[in-house]
């Protein structure tokens, strides 16, 4: 049973969210039209080698929309977008919004396995990609995916983007150049604001990432409120240091929040301190968002830099837990305020507020955007509310949190409660003020400094190796990333695969680099729970003791 594309909110909830003014019936295409009218000559987007005003962004989005329609792309069609932090990201995405086609937001790190999965799941009709990025030929990747997935009719390639580093790559045979797609702008019917605008990716805990349908109404609400909470104005300059297709730099408040406020978005081709600091100085950046390991690297680099970071007012940290010690170093080192962000592509986003007391900002991961974000903290086994202030699993429901994944009926049955709360898989403590402290996780996922790895996905890859009888992947504490992945492998009788060989095997299956296990330990058997299941708790404890009887890292 594949399930529906989109699970709408029950009518009484939808009516309530409309009456409260959360859902305003505006589409992203209409938003851009309004922004272009209000801020025509102001700078909307800055990237390496390009700078678009609001009027230019609007014009480009219109031209691309017309070109996409001429290619045969229709409202409701899905288009995989794999673009790094290039300014063209925004016209492409807004062009698709105008058509009413749904971008599927792949990350630049994704490879054949993930892209084939997204294209197949979504029955995508096209892939929009870049010729090369970080020394990798993305055009060839997209062509391979198109050859494997029958629904994909077009590969559209942006050439000459920044950071290619492997020389000009010819678009593969049959691919179209993005530059040639632009057609004379023309009016297109506006899609339904209550309908799906795009598909985001879940971090995942079971198998490959699930697709997350977000509507114009619900996402615009979270973007609008995020911009307000982060106090963005037309004078603000937001730096996207993380990959812009990810939900955090896209919407919390991200590039969309910045545009919503009439501000300027700066897209960093790489997130390292040197690149980011140069852009902060050159563009007078006021706010940016990073993950904890990057915050730590920037704190270090700030003590040595001669670049002028004085424009920076807010550094957001999120995606993974920012410990209180790192949190305390950020303000003094970078001369700005810290804002903690705890969000998820499924919806709910929490921010510490800019006027919260220092202890709240250092210790909590913020409170929800909306008074209509319903929060329950429950016993993970019984779903019963824990006493106030105690640790439990976070369940949430609200005006911008999905009610179901895309075409995933079986998974939805367990990922949501019968009354529609999303099971975040996070363990939290809730303060009297409503702020949440993230203290752990019940989902089988590794959070590598903000990059999410589903244990089961890596286990499946390892199990495909002929010498592997069983595999179990766990997160182990890491000073820099917070966590790294460690794979325990039981070989088939007589086989002795090496750690290096198994890591290479996973990499060669065409996966994002962060999916390849950081460490592989070959063991004779797994510790078991009383019912005979592999005990991941024991395995984590074993790595903490740094060995399992009979284990060898080869
Ligand atoms: C601990 N864990 C966190 C935090 C996310 C804004 C910010 C982040 C994301 C994101 C996002 C955390 N402390 N501050 O989409 O809009 C972990 C939790 C959560 C999962 C979601 C946004 N911030 N996490 O990270 O969909 O486990 O979104 O459930 O990638 O990241 O991951 P993702």
XYZ file of C-alpha atoms and ligand atoms in Angstrom:
587
model
C 0.000 0.000 0.000
C 1.762 3.155 -1.136
C -0.559 5.679 0.574
C -1.529 9.203 -0.413
C 0.812 11.913 -1.717
C -0.385 14.252 0.991
C -2.315 13.669 4.206
C -4.307 16.872 4.713
C -5.066 18.288 8.147
C -8.570 17.368 9.341
C -11.075 20.074 8.251
C -11.631 21.401 11.788
C -7.889 21.926 12.258
C -7.530 23.546 8.836
C -10.424 25.887 9.597
C -8.847 26.838 12.920
C -5.435 27.559 11.351
C -7.093 29.733 8.692
C -9.233 31.589 11.223
C -6.135 32.278 13.340
C -4.474 33.861 10.287
C -1.726 31.235 10.120
C -2.731 30.014 6.684
C -3.342 32.954 4.391
C -3.978 31.379 1.020
C -0.799 32.761 -0.543
C 1.506 30.693 -2.760
C 5.278 31.082 -2.997
C 4.868 32.315 -6.575
C 2.472 35.048 -5.442
C 4.843 35.915 -2.594
C 7.679 36.520 -5.063
C 5.437 38.728 -7.217
C 4.595 40.818 -4.152
C 8.246 41.009 -3.082
C 9.365 42.089 -6.559
C 6.797 44.889 -6.462
C 7.827 46.022 -2.981
C 11.624 45.695 -3.257
C 12.327 45.707 -7.027
C 15.833 47.167 -6.968
C 17.020 45.816 -3.662
C 19.446 42.897 -3.735
C 17.681 39.588 -3.194
C 20.507 37.104 -3.761
C 24.279 37.212 -3.810
C 26.466 34.286 -4.808
C 29.883 33.770 -6.341
C 29.849 35.750 -9.566
C 26.192 36.808 -9.484
C 23.863 39.209 -7.746
C 20.134 39.355 -8.485
C 17.766 42.120 -7.467
C 14.213 41.175 -6.472
C 13.013 42.241 -9.942
C 15.680 40.051 -11.596
C 14.885 37.086 -9.389
C 11.222 37.429 -10.325
C 12.015 37.753 -14.033
C 14.313 34.715 -13.983
C 11.774 32.622 -12.099
C 9.107 33.613 -14.625
C 11.309 32.759 -17.600
C 12.276 29.394 -16.131
C 8.650 28.622 -15.352
C 7.713 29.286 -18.987
C 10.643 27.149 -20.160
C 9.644 24.294 -17.862
C 6.053 24.403 -19.128
C 7.343 24.287 -22.718
C 9.332 21.179 -21.771
C 6.098 19.561 -20.673
C 6.441 19.996 -16.915
C 2.936 20.255 -15.439
C 1.406 21.288 -12.102
C 1.894 18.485 -9.580
C 4.879 16.975 -11.458
C 7.885 16.218 -9.281
C 11.356 17.528 -10.185
C 14.475 16.482 -8.269
C 16.625 19.557 -7.613
C 20.262 18.901 -6.708
C 21.940 22.295 -6.573
C 24.704 23.524 -4.277
C 24.721 27.068 -2.876
C 24.464 28.898 -6.177
C 22.258 31.952 -6.719
C 20.334 30.120 -9.457
C 18.885 27.865 -6.762
C 16.251 30.499 -6.007
C 15.006 31.228 -9.565
C 14.860 27.462 -10.214
C 12.839 26.752 -7.110
C 10.520 29.737 -7.555
C 10.150 28.824 -11.251
C 8.930 25.376 -10.186
C 6.615 26.942 -7.580
C 5.129 29.140 -10.329
C 4.462 26.101 -12.506
C 2.991 24.308 -9.503
C 5.554 21.519 -9.983
C 7.087 20.153 -6.789
C 10.830 20.432 -6.193
C 12.290 17.401 -4.400
C 15.164 18.871 -2.392
C 18.186 16.591 -2.744
C 21.435 17.587 -1.032
C 24.695 17.998 -2.979
C 26.169 15.084 -0.983
C 23.594 12.601 -2.288
C 24.742 10.034 -4.812
C 23.201 7.355 -7.070
C 21.462 5.335 -4.368
C 19.695 8.291 -2.790
C 18.856 10.109 -6.037
C 17.447 6.960 -7.655
C 15.361 6.455 -4.532
C 13.996 10.032 -4.610
C 13.308 9.933 -8.355
C 11.596 6.553 -8.119
C 9.582 7.364 -5.018
C 8.405 10.668 -6.446
C 8.147 9.406 -10.057
C 10.064 12.546 -10.952
C 9.830 13.837 -14.525
C 13.084 15.810 -14.444
C 16.299 16.451 -12.547
C 17.821 19.916 -12.255
C 21.478 19.774 -11.355
C 24.836 21.485 -11.684
C 27.646 20.423 -14.016
C 30.141 19.902 -11.196
C 30.577 20.745 -7.563
C 33.337 19.874 -5.091
C 35.230 17.975 -7.797
C 32.263 15.758 -8.521
C 30.501 15.409 -11.883
C 26.836 15.931 -10.967
C 25.666 16.054 -14.577
C 26.891 12.496 -15.136
C 25.229 11.420 -11.874
C 21.895 12.887 -13.002
C 22.225 11.185 -16.389
C 22.815 7.797 -14.696
C 19.738 8.342 -12.548
C 17.678 9.300 -15.604
C 18.825 6.104 -17.330
C 17.660 4.019 -14.368
C 14.358 5.738 -13.569
C 11.874 5.576 -16.436
C 9.758 8.560 -15.355
C 12.715 10.993 -15.678
C 12.422 12.596 -19.124
C 14.768 15.573 -18.711
C 18.103 16.399 -17.156
C 18.671 20.154 -16.863
C 22.213 21.273 -16.084
C 23.471 24.566 -14.720
C 26.981 25.049 -16.115
C 29.921 27.072 -14.899
C 28.725 27.292 -11.326
C 31.164 28.205 -8.628
C 33.336 25.661 -6.892
C 33.295 23.209 -9.794
C 37.061 22.715 -9.657
C 37.136 20.035 -12.313
C 37.078 22.266 -15.348
C 34.103 22.726 -17.606
C 32.076 19.559 -17.832
C 30.064 19.042 -20.987
C 26.433 18.327 -20.178
C 25.906 14.652 -21.005
C 24.116 13.726 -24.205
C 20.432 14.509 -23.981
C 20.829 17.013 -21.119
C 19.555 20.570 -21.449
C 21.416 23.676 -20.386
C 19.558 25.661 -17.726
C 20.515 28.899 -19.528
C 18.652 27.795 -22.619
C 15.469 27.018 -20.746
C 14.510 30.653 -20.161
C 11.518 31.705 -22.238
C 9.590 34.950 -22.462
C 7.722 35.223 -19.170
C 4.010 34.588 -19.319
C 1.200 34.353 -16.822
C 0.575 30.890 -15.421
C -2.365 29.856 -13.263
C -1.508 30.057 -9.556
C -1.515 26.635 -7.838
C -3.711 25.820 -4.833
C -2.110 27.348 -1.699
C -3.464 24.468 0.396
C -1.773 22.003 -1.943
C 1.765 20.623 -1.832
C 4.535 23.090 -2.750
C 7.530 20.715 -2.555
C 8.941 17.549 -1.017
C 11.586 17.865 1.707
C 13.671 14.938 2.945
C 13.427 13.333 6.338
C 16.557 12.528 8.291
C 15.134 9.027 8.419
C 15.476 6.252 10.915
C 14.211 3.364 8.820
C 15.849 2.736 5.461
C 16.241 5.526 2.920
C 14.945 9.061 3.598
C 11.184 9.554 3.405
C 9.701 12.404 1.389
C 7.890 15.152 3.275
C 5.062 17.001 1.522
C 4.877 20.644 2.624
C 2.118 22.987 1.468
C 2.370 26.665 0.495
C 0.059 27.587 3.378
C 1.881 25.691 6.109
C 5.447 26.436 5.039
C 4.811 30.129 4.431
C 3.432 30.364 7.940
C 6.629 28.919 9.435
C 8.801 31.121 7.194
C 6.867 34.303 8.029
C 6.974 33.639 11.779
C 10.640 32.608 11.643
C 11.526 35.925 9.977
C 9.604 37.763 12.697
C 11.156 35.795 15.572
C 14.640 36.395 14.120
C 13.795 40.088 13.665
C 14.631 40.208 9.985
C 14.089 43.529 8.193
C 14.916 44.716 4.668
C 18.296 45.787 6.094
C 19.152 42.232 7.220
C 21.676 40.105 5.359
C 21.321 36.326 5.813
C 24.271 34.062 4.997
C 23.410 30.515 3.911
C 26.535 28.659 4.991
C 24.942 25.188 5.100
C 23.554 23.500 1.940
C 20.596 25.707 1.096
C 18.239 22.883 0.099
C 18.218 21.666 3.711
C 15.168 22.735 5.692
C 17.200 24.761 8.217
C 18.991 27.217 5.867
C 15.946 27.156 3.612
C 13.372 28.206 6.164
C 14.576 28.776 9.736
C 14.509 31.655 8.810
C 16.893 30.786 6.011
C 16.832 32.190 2.524
C 13.043 32.089 2.311
C 12.673 33.970 5.601
C 15.189 36.546 4.387
C 13.305 37.044 1.124
C 10.024 37.241 2.997
C 11.463 40.185 4.937
C 12.823 41.888 1.801
C 16.363 41.205 3.044
C 19.439 39.962 1.146
C 20.525 36.305 0.965
C 24.198 35.508 0.542
C 25.030 31.964 -0.536
C 28.389 30.624 0.654
C 29.827 27.994 -1.699
C 31.509 26.314 1.283
C 30.864 26.609 5.028
C 34.494 26.893 6.232
C 35.380 29.855 8.438
C 37.607 31.490 5.857
C 34.946 31.507 3.132
C 32.161 32.488 5.524
C 34.147 35.227 7.285
C 35.149 36.811 3.958
C 31.498 36.924 2.949
C 30.448 38.293 6.344
C 32.930 41.129 5.932
C 32.234 41.816 2.260
C 28.436 41.684 2.425
C 27.962 42.953 5.991
C 26.113 39.768 6.980
C 23.843 40.191 10.019
C 22.635 36.614 10.661
C 23.619 33.081 9.732
C 22.930 29.528 10.873
C 25.379 26.686 11.469
C 25.595 23.225 13.033
C 27.544 22.732 16.309
C 30.832 21.420 14.803
C 30.911 24.384 12.442
C 30.179 26.778 15.304
C 33.153 25.271 17.160
C 35.401 25.700 14.105
C 34.269 29.316 13.638
C 34.871 30.070 17.328
C 38.453 28.805 16.941
C 39.001 30.703 13.716
C 37.538 33.937 15.106
C 40.415 34.278 17.550
C 42.900 34.419 14.648
C 40.985 36.269 11.963
C 41.688 39.784 10.850
C 38.441 39.947 8.946
C 35.742 42.292 10.212
C 32.838 40.311 11.667
C 31.281 43.298 13.431
C 28.128 43.275 11.263
C 27.136 39.834 12.609
C 24.283 40.186 15.094
C 23.028 36.605 15.443
C 24.634 33.194 15.052
C 22.082 30.427 15.022
C 23.169 26.949 16.066
C 20.995 23.910 15.411
C 20.585 20.606 13.620
C 22.257 18.777 16.516
C 22.668 19.467 20.201
C 24.847 22.450 21.043
C 26.344 21.777 24.468
C 26.277 24.559 27.060
C 30.071 24.943 26.957
C 30.214 25.590 23.244
C 27.129 27.787 23.562
C 28.891 29.942 26.152
C 31.927 30.517 23.907
C 29.983 31.716 20.848
C 28.929 35.201 21.933
C 32.331 36.301 23.261
C 34.261 34.813 20.322
C 32.092 36.129 17.499
C 30.733 39.266 19.117
C 27.119 38.376 18.404
C 24.060 36.860 20.044
C 23.513 33.101 20.017
C 20.183 31.646 18.979
C 19.563 27.923 19.407
C 17.330 26.270 16.814
C 15.774 22.838 17.155
C 13.796 22.004 14.055
C 12.826 19.229 11.709
C 11.894 19.019 8.048
C 8.582 17.433 9.126
C 7.585 20.783 10.615
C 7.981 21.984 14.181
C 10.780 24.494 14.775
C 11.896 25.857 18.155
C 13.974 28.979 18.673
C 15.439 30.615 21.723
C 14.125 34.161 21.478
C 16.505 37.084 21.086
C 15.308 38.522 24.397
C 15.423 35.252 26.359
C 17.624 35.299 29.489
C 21.202 34.085 28.946
C 20.754 30.838 30.898
C 17.770 29.863 28.733
C 19.731 30.574 25.529
C 22.757 28.582 26.706
C 20.921 25.536 27.982
C 17.707 25.060 25.997
C 17.052 24.471 22.327
C 14.232 27.003 22.261
C 10.465 27.004 22.283
C 8.042 26.417 19.410
C 7.262 29.036 16.790
C 3.520 28.908 17.353
C 1.105 28.881 20.270
C -0.757 26.354 18.141
C 2.211 23.960 18.171
C 0.906 21.241 20.461
C 3.626 19.536 22.460
C 3.396 16.284 24.380
C 6.277 14.736 26.307
C 5.501 11.055 26.816
C 6.800 7.746 28.031
C 8.083 6.172 24.792
C 6.629 2.776 25.672
C 3.134 3.776 26.798
C 2.568 7.174 25.120
C 1.467 8.510 28.491
C 2.444 12.041 29.461
C 5.387 12.169 31.856
C 5.177 14.520 34.870
C 6.027 18.160 34.099
C 9.764 18.768 33.781
C 10.699 15.106 33.305
C 12.332 13.554 30.269
C 10.180 11.886 27.633
C 9.672 11.401 23.930
C 8.480 14.500 22.059
C 5.215 14.294 20.126
C 3.951 17.301 18.214
C 1.030 18.456 16.105
C 0.369 21.889 14.661
C -0.211 24.280 11.764
C 3.032 23.464 9.935
C 3.770 19.891 11.032
C 2.868 17.220 8.502
C 0.210 14.586 9.126
C 1.853 11.990 6.902
C 4.873 11.266 4.691
C 4.535 11.054 0.928
C 3.265 7.658 -0.266
C 4.292 5.857 2.931
C 1.123 4.412 4.438
C 2.822 1.652 6.442
C 5.446 3.993 7.897
C 2.816 6.644 8.674
C 0.933 4.148 10.820
C 3.797 4.177 13.326
C 5.385 7.596 12.719
C 2.177 9.362 13.852
C -0.208 8.730 16.718
C -3.805 7.890 15.778
C -4.769 11.491 16.603
C -2.130 12.941 14.318
C 0.838 13.767 16.528
C 4.206 13.311 14.812
C 6.604 11.116 16.771
C 9.802 13.158 16.531
C 11.956 10.423 18.064
C 13.648 13.046 20.229
C 13.915 12.822 24.014
C 13.277 16.192 25.609
C 12.671 17.921 28.889
C 10.157 20.755 28.865
C 10.690 23.775 31.122
C 7.829 25.707 32.691
C 8.453 28.447 30.108
C 7.766 25.960 27.303
C 11.420 25.817 26.251
C 12.650 22.367 25.318
C 15.956 20.793 26.147
C 16.939 17.958 23.833
C 18.551 15.245 25.930
C 18.659 12.245 23.608
C 16.841 10.222 21.037
C 14.701 7.110 20.774
C 14.967 6.842 16.987
C 17.554 4.568 15.413
C 19.509 7.400 13.861
C 23.006 8.819 14.124
C 23.333 12.615 14.134
C 26.770 13.338 12.674
C 27.022 17.023 13.530
C 23.629 17.724 11.967
C 23.876 15.156 9.155
C 21.376 12.421 9.882
C 22.171 8.790 9.164
C 19.518 6.095 9.459
C 21.185 3.092 11.086
C 19.018 0.687 9.110
C 20.079 2.193 5.789
C 23.767 1.580 6.522
C 23.013 -1.902 7.870
C 21.228 -2.752 4.615
C 24.235 -1.676 2.584
C 26.589 -3.760 4.713
C 24.298 -6.786 4.532
C 24.579 -6.691 0.754
C 28.242 -7.723 1.087
C 28.647 -11.480 0.510
C 30.896 -11.889 3.569
C 28.477 -10.187 5.980
C 26.049 -12.258 8.018
C 24.694 -9.470 10.206
C 25.323 -5.771 10.804
C 24.341 -3.257 13.483
C 25.174 0.434 13.276
C 25.275 2.696 16.328
C 26.330 6.239 17.122
C 29.383 6.725 19.295
C 30.321 9.943 21.081
C 32.734 12.167 19.186
C 34.343 15.326 20.414
C 34.066 17.173 17.115
C 30.861 15.870 15.487
C 28.969 15.016 18.667
C 28.540 11.521 17.258
C 30.092 9.278 14.627
C 28.809 6.021 13.213
C 30.231 2.677 14.163
C 29.212 -0.498 12.331
C 29.479 -3.861 14.047
C 29.648 -6.708 11.573
C 29.321 -10.454 12.084
C 30.944 -12.203 9.098
C 29.681 -15.402 7.477
C 31.541 -18.494 8.670
C 35.122 -18.531 7.468
C 35.058 -15.014 5.968
C 37.264 -12.244 7.304
C 36.333 -8.978 5.555
C 38.463 -6.000 6.583
C 37.063 -2.721 7.891
C 38.578 -0.842 4.954
C 37.026 -3.210 2.438
C 33.576 -2.908 4.005
C 33.735 0.900 4.088
C 34.833 0.941 0.443
C 32.010 -1.448 -0.415
C 29.405 0.890 1.111
C 30.951 3.933 -0.596
C 30.970 2.192 -3.958
C 27.272 1.487 -3.692
C 26.919 5.206 -4.452
C 25.883 6.844 -1.200
C 26.455 10.225 0.429
C 29.876 10.284 2.103
C 28.264 10.814 5.528
C 26.496 7.448 5.178
C 29.759 5.463 4.999
C 30.370 4.167 8.549
C 33.201 6.018 10.268
C 34.320 2.863 11.984
C 33.763 -0.845 11.281
C 34.329 -3.525 13.895
C 34.173 -7.194 12.970
C 32.838 -9.274 15.871
C 31.946 -12.918 16.451
C 28.410 -12.240 17.683
C 26.194 -9.403 18.884
C 25.049 -9.038 22.458
C 21.316 -9.818 22.513
C 18.335 -8.478 24.426
C 16.272 -10.926 26.496
C 14.008 -11.547 23.478
C 16.978 -12.231 21.255
C 17.175 -8.904 19.377
C 20.538 -7.244 18.844
C 21.125 -4.950 21.773
C 22.284 -1.629 20.376
C 22.453 -0.327 23.898
C 25.067 -2.988 24.703
C 26.963 -2.205 21.528
C 27.088 1.482 22.399
C 28.267 0.574 25.877
C 30.891 -1.706 24.348
C 32.313 1.025 22.175
C 32.370 3.255 25.223
C 34.540 0.580 26.846
C 36.241 0.510 23.454
C 35.992 -3.152 22.800
C 33.674 -6.037 22.349
C 35.067 -9.479 23.192
C 36.635 -10.834 20.053
C 36.287 -7.605 18.041
C 38.967 -6.510 15.629
C 39.309 -3.328 13.655
C 41.131 -4.456 10.590
C 19.364 18.618 19.145
N 18.883 17.927 18.080
C 18.472 18.638 17.015
C 19.044 20.730 18.141
C 17.682 19.351 15.115
C 15.975 24.027 11.814
C 16.999 23.448 12.526
C 17.332 22.105 12.341
C 16.620 21.330 11.434
C 16.991 19.896 11.254
C 15.574 21.912 10.718
C 18.528 20.050 16.986
N 19.444 19.973 19.181
N 19.149 22.062 18.197
O 14.848 21.228 9.826
O 14.236 23.812 10.195
C 17.752 16.848 15.446
C 16.510 16.228 16.082
C 15.441 16.470 15.026
C 16.224 16.243 13.762
C 15.627 16.889 12.528
C 15.250 23.270 10.912
N 18.021 20.452 15.792
N 17.958 18.246 15.832
O 18.019 19.457 11.760
O 15.022 17.210 9.519
O 16.756 14.853 16.251
O 16.115 19.151 10.529
O 14.336 15.575 15.144
O 17.550 17.435 9.333
O 17.513 16.822 14.040
O 16.554 16.822 11.479
P 16.296 17.611 10.121
